[in-house]
Short mmCIF file of C-alpha atoms and ligand atoms in Angstrom, two decimals:
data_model
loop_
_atom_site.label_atom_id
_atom_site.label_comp_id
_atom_site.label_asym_id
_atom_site.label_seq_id
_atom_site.Cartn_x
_atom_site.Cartn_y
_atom_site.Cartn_z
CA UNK G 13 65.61 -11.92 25.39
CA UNK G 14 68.45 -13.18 23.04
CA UNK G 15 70.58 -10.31 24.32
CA UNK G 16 70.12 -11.51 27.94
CA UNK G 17 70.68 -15.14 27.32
CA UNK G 18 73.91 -14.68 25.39
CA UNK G 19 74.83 -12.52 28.30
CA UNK G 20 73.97 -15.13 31.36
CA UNK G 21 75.53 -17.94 28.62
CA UNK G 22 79.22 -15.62 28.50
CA UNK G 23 78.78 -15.34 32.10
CA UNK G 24 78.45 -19.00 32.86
CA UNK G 25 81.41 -19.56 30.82
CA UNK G 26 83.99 -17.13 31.97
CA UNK G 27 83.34 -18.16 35.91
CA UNK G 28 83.40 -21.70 34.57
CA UNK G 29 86.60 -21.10 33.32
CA UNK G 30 87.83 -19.07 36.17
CA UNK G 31 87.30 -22.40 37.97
CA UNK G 32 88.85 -24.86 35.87
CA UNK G 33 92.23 -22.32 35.38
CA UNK G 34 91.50 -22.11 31.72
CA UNK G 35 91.12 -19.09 29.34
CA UNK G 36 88.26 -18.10 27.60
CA UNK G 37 89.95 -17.84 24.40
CA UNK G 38 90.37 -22.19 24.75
CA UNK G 39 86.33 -22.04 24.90
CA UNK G 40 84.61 -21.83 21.68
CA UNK G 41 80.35 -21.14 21.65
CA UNK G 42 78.69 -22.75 19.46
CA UNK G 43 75.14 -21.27 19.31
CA UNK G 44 72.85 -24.19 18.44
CA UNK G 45 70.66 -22.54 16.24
CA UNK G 46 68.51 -25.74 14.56
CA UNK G 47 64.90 -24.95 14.11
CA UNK G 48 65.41 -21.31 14.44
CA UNK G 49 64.65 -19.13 11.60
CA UNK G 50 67.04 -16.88 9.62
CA UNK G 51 66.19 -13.77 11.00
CA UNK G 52 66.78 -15.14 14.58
CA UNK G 53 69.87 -16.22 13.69
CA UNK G 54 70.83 -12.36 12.18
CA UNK G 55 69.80 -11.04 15.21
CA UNK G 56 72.29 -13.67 17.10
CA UNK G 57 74.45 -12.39 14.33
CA UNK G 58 74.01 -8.64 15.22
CA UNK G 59 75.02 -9.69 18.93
CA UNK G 60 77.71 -10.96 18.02
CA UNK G 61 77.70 -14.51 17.40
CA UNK G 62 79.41 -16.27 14.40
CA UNK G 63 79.85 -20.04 14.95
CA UNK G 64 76.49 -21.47 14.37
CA UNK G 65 75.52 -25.09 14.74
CA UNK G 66 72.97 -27.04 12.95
CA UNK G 67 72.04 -30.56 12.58
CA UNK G 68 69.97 -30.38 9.41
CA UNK G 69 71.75 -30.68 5.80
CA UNK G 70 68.46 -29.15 4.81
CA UNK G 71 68.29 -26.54 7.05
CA UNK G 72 72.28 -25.74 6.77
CA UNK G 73 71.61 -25.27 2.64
CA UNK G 74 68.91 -22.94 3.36
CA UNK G 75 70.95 -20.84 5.79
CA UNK G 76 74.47 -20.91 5.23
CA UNK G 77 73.84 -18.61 1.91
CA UNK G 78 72.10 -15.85 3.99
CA UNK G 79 75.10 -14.72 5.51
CA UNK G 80 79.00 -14.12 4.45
CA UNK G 81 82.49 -16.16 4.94
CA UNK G 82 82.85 -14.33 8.35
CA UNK G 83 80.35 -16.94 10.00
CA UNK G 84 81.25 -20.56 11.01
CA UNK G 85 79.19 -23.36 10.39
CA UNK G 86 79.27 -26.71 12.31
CA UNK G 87 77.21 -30.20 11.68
CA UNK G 88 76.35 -31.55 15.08
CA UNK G 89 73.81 -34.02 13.97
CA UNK G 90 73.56 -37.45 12.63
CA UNK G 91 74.78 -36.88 9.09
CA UNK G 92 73.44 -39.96 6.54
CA UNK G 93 75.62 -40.90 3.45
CA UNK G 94 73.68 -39.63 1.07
CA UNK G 95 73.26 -35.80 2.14
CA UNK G 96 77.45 -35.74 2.47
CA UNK G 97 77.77 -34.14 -0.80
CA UNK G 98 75.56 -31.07 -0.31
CA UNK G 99 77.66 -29.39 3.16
CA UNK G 100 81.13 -30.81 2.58
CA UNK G 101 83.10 -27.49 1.57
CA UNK G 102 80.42 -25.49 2.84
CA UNK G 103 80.86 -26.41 6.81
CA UNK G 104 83.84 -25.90 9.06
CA UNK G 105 83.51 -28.96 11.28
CA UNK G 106 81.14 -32.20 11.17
CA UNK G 107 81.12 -32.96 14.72
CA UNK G 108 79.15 -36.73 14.05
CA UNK G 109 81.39 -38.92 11.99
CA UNK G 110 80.43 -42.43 13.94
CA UNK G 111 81.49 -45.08 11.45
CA UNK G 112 83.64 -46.04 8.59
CA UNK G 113 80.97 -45.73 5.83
CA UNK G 114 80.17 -42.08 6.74
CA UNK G 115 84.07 -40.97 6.54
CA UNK G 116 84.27 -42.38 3.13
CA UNK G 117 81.87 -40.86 1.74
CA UNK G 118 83.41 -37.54 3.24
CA UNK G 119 86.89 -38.56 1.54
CA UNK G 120 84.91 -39.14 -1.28
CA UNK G 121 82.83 -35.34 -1.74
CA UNK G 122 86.30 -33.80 -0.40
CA UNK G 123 88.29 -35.28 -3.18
CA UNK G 124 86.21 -34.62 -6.10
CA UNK G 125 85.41 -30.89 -4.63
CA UNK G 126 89.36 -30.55 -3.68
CA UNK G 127 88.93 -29.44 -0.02
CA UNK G 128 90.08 -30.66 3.31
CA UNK G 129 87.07 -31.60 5.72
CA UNK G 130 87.58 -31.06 9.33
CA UNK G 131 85.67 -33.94 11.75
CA UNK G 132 85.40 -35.20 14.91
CA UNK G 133 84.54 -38.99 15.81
CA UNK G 134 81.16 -38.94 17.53
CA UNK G 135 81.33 -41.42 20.58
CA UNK G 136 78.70 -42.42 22.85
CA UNK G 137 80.24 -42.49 26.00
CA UNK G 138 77.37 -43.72 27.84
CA UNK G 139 76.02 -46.40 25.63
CA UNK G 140 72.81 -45.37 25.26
CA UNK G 141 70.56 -47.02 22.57
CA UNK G 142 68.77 -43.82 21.74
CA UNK G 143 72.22 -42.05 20.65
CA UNK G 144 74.73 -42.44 17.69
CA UNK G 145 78.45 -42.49 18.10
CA UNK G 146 80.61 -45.48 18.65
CA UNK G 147 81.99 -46.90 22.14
CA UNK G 148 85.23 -45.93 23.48
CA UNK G 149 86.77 -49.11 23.02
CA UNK G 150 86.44 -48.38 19.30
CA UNK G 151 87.84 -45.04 18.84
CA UNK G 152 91.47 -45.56 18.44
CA UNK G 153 90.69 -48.36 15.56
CA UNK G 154 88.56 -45.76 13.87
CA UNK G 155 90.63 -42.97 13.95
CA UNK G 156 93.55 -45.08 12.56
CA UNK G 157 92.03 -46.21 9.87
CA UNK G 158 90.10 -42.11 8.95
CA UNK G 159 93.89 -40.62 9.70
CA UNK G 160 94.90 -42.26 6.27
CA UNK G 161 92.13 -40.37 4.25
CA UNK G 162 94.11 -37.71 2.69
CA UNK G 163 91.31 -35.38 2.93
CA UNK G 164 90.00 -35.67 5.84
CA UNK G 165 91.64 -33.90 8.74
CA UNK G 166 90.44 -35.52 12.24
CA UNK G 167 90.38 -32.83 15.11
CA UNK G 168 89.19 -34.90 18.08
CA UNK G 169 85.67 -36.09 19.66
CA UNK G 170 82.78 -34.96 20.28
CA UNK G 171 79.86 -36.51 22.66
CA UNK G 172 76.57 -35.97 23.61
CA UNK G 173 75.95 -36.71 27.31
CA UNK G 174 72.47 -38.12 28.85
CA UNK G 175 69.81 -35.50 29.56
CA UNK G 176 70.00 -35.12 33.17
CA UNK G 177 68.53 -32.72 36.02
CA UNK G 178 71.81 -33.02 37.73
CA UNK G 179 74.34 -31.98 35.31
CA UNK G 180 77.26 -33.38 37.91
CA UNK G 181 75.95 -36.79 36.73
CA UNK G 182 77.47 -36.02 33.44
CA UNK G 183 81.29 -34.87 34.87
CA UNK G 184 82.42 -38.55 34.65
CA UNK G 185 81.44 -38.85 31.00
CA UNK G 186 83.36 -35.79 30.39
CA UNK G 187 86.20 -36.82 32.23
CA UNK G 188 86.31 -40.20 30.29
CA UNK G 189 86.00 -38.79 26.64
CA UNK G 190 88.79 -36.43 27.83
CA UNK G 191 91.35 -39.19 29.58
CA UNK G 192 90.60 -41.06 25.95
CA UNK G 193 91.38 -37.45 23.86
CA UNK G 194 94.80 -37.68 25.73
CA UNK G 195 95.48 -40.96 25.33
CA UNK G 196 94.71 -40.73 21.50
CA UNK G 197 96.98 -37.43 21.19
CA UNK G 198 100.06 -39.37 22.87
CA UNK G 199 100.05 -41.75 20.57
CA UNK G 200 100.98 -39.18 17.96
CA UNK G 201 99.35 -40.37 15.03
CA UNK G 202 100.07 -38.68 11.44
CA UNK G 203 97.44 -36.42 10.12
CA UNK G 204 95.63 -36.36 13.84
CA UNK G 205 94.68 -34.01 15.99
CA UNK G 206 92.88 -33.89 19.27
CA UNK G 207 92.68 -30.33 19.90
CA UNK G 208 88.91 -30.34 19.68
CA UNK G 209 86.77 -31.73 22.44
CA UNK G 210 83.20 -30.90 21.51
CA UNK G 211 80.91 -32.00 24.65
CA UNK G 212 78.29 -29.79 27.02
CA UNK G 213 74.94 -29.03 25.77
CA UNK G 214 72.75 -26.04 27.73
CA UNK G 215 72.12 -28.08 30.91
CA UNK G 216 75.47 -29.62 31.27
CA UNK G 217 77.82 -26.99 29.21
CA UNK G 218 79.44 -25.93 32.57
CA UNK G 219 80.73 -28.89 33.47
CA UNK G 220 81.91 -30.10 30.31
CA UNK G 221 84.41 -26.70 30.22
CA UNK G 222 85.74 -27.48 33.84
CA UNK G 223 86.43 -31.08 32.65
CA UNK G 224 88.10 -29.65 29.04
CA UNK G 225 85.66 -29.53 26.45
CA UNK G 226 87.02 -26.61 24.07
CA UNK G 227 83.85 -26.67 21.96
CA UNK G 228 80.18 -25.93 23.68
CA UNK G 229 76.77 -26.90 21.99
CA UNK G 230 74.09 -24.16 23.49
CA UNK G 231 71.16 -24.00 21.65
CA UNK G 232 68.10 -23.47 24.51
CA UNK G 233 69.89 -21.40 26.47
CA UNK G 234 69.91 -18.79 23.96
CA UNK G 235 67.47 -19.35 21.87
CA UNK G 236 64.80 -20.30 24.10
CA UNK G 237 62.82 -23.52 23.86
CA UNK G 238 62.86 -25.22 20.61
CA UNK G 239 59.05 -25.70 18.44
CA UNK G 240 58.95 -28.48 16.42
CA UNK G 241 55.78 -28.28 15.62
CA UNK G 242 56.06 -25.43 13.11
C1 PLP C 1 70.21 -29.66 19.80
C2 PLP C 1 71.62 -30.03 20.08
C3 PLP C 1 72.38 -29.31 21.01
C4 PLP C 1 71.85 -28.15 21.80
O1 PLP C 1 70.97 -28.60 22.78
P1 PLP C 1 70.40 -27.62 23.91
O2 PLP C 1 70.05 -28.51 25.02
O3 PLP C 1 69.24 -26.90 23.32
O4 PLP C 1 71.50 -26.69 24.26
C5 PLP C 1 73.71 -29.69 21.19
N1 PLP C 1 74.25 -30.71 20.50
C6 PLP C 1 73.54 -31.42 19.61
C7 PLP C 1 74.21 -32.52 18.88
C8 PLP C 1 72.22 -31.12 19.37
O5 PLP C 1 71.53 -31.84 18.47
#
């Protein structure tokens, strides 16, 4: 089953590359592993996979030590202030940074454990109430103020679109967080990148590579359906 879906999931992504004129190589899978246990994730592993995402601290501590420096780990969820201190170091990307606060405390862990962290502003393209992230209008403020933070490396945005049945009612929130990723990289600001655009979940993940995202979040679509109840 997890063999199959990682094979339909490469699919989707080469021939929606093929359409958008991009390489594979600028598409990165994340495989959205939250909730799943350990052994799932080594049999993901065995197939190939090694850029996991979670969006537990909890979960990441547990599972991050079960496997070697060869595998990538990414925070994709809301991260609170408090739990900064136990994956900073430990993860390759924090895809959620959505306000001042949170990117001081990362300054803060990264100083004291003398590493550079790796982030992406989280904005909420659609202004939804249910989400986290900050509006587009903010962005450029924010990422002014993080690019001083000697140890903190921004590396672009990420968003998380609307659950939809349609995914094409999700292109033009792609397209925006994309037009504002460009606008952001021409203004060349020190100590910022925007090479990273992390958007496109399993229902959407197509569109968001024709429209540029370089980062994918799948976690259904190969795992299965997620139980929370367990
Ligand atoms: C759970 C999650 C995903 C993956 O969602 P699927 O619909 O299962 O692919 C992607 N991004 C974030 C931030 C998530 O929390």
């Amino acid at each position: 089953m997890l063999k199959e879906n990682l094979l339909q999931v490469e699919q989707n992504i080469k021939e929606a590359c093929k359409r958008a004129n991009r390489k594979r190589s600028e598409v990165t899978l994340i495989s959205v592993s939250k909730t799943k246990p350990i052994e799932t994730l080594k049999e993901a592993y065995d197939l190939g996979i090694r850029v996991f995402g979670e969006n537990k601290v909890q979960e990441l501590e547990q599972k991050i030590p079960a496997f070697g420096s060869d595998v990538s780990w990414h925070m994709i969820g809301h991260l609170q202030r408090n739990k900064v201190k136990y994956i900073v170091g430990k993860v390759d990307l924090i895809h959620s940074v959505d306000s001042l606060r949170l990117a001081e405390e990362i300054q803060k862990e990264s100083e004291k454990k003398n590493v550079e962290s790796n982030i992406l502003i989280e904005v909420n393209v659609a202004e939804e109430e249910s989400k986290f992230g900050i509006t587009c209008e903010e962005v450029l403020d924010l990422v002014k103020t993080i690019s001083e933070f000697p140890n903190i490396h921004i590396r672009g945005l990420m968003t998380i679109a609307p659950y939809v049945v349609d995914s094409e009612e999700n292109r033009w929130i792609f397209r925006k967080i994309k037009d504002l990723s460009v606008d952001i990289k021409d203004k060349n600001i020190d100590n910022v990148n925007m090479d990273i655009l992390s958007m496109g979940m399993t229902g959407d993940y197509t569109v968001a590579i024709e429209e540029g995202a370089t980062h994918v979040r799948v976690g259904t679509g190969i795992f299965g359906e997620r139980n929370y109840n367990v």
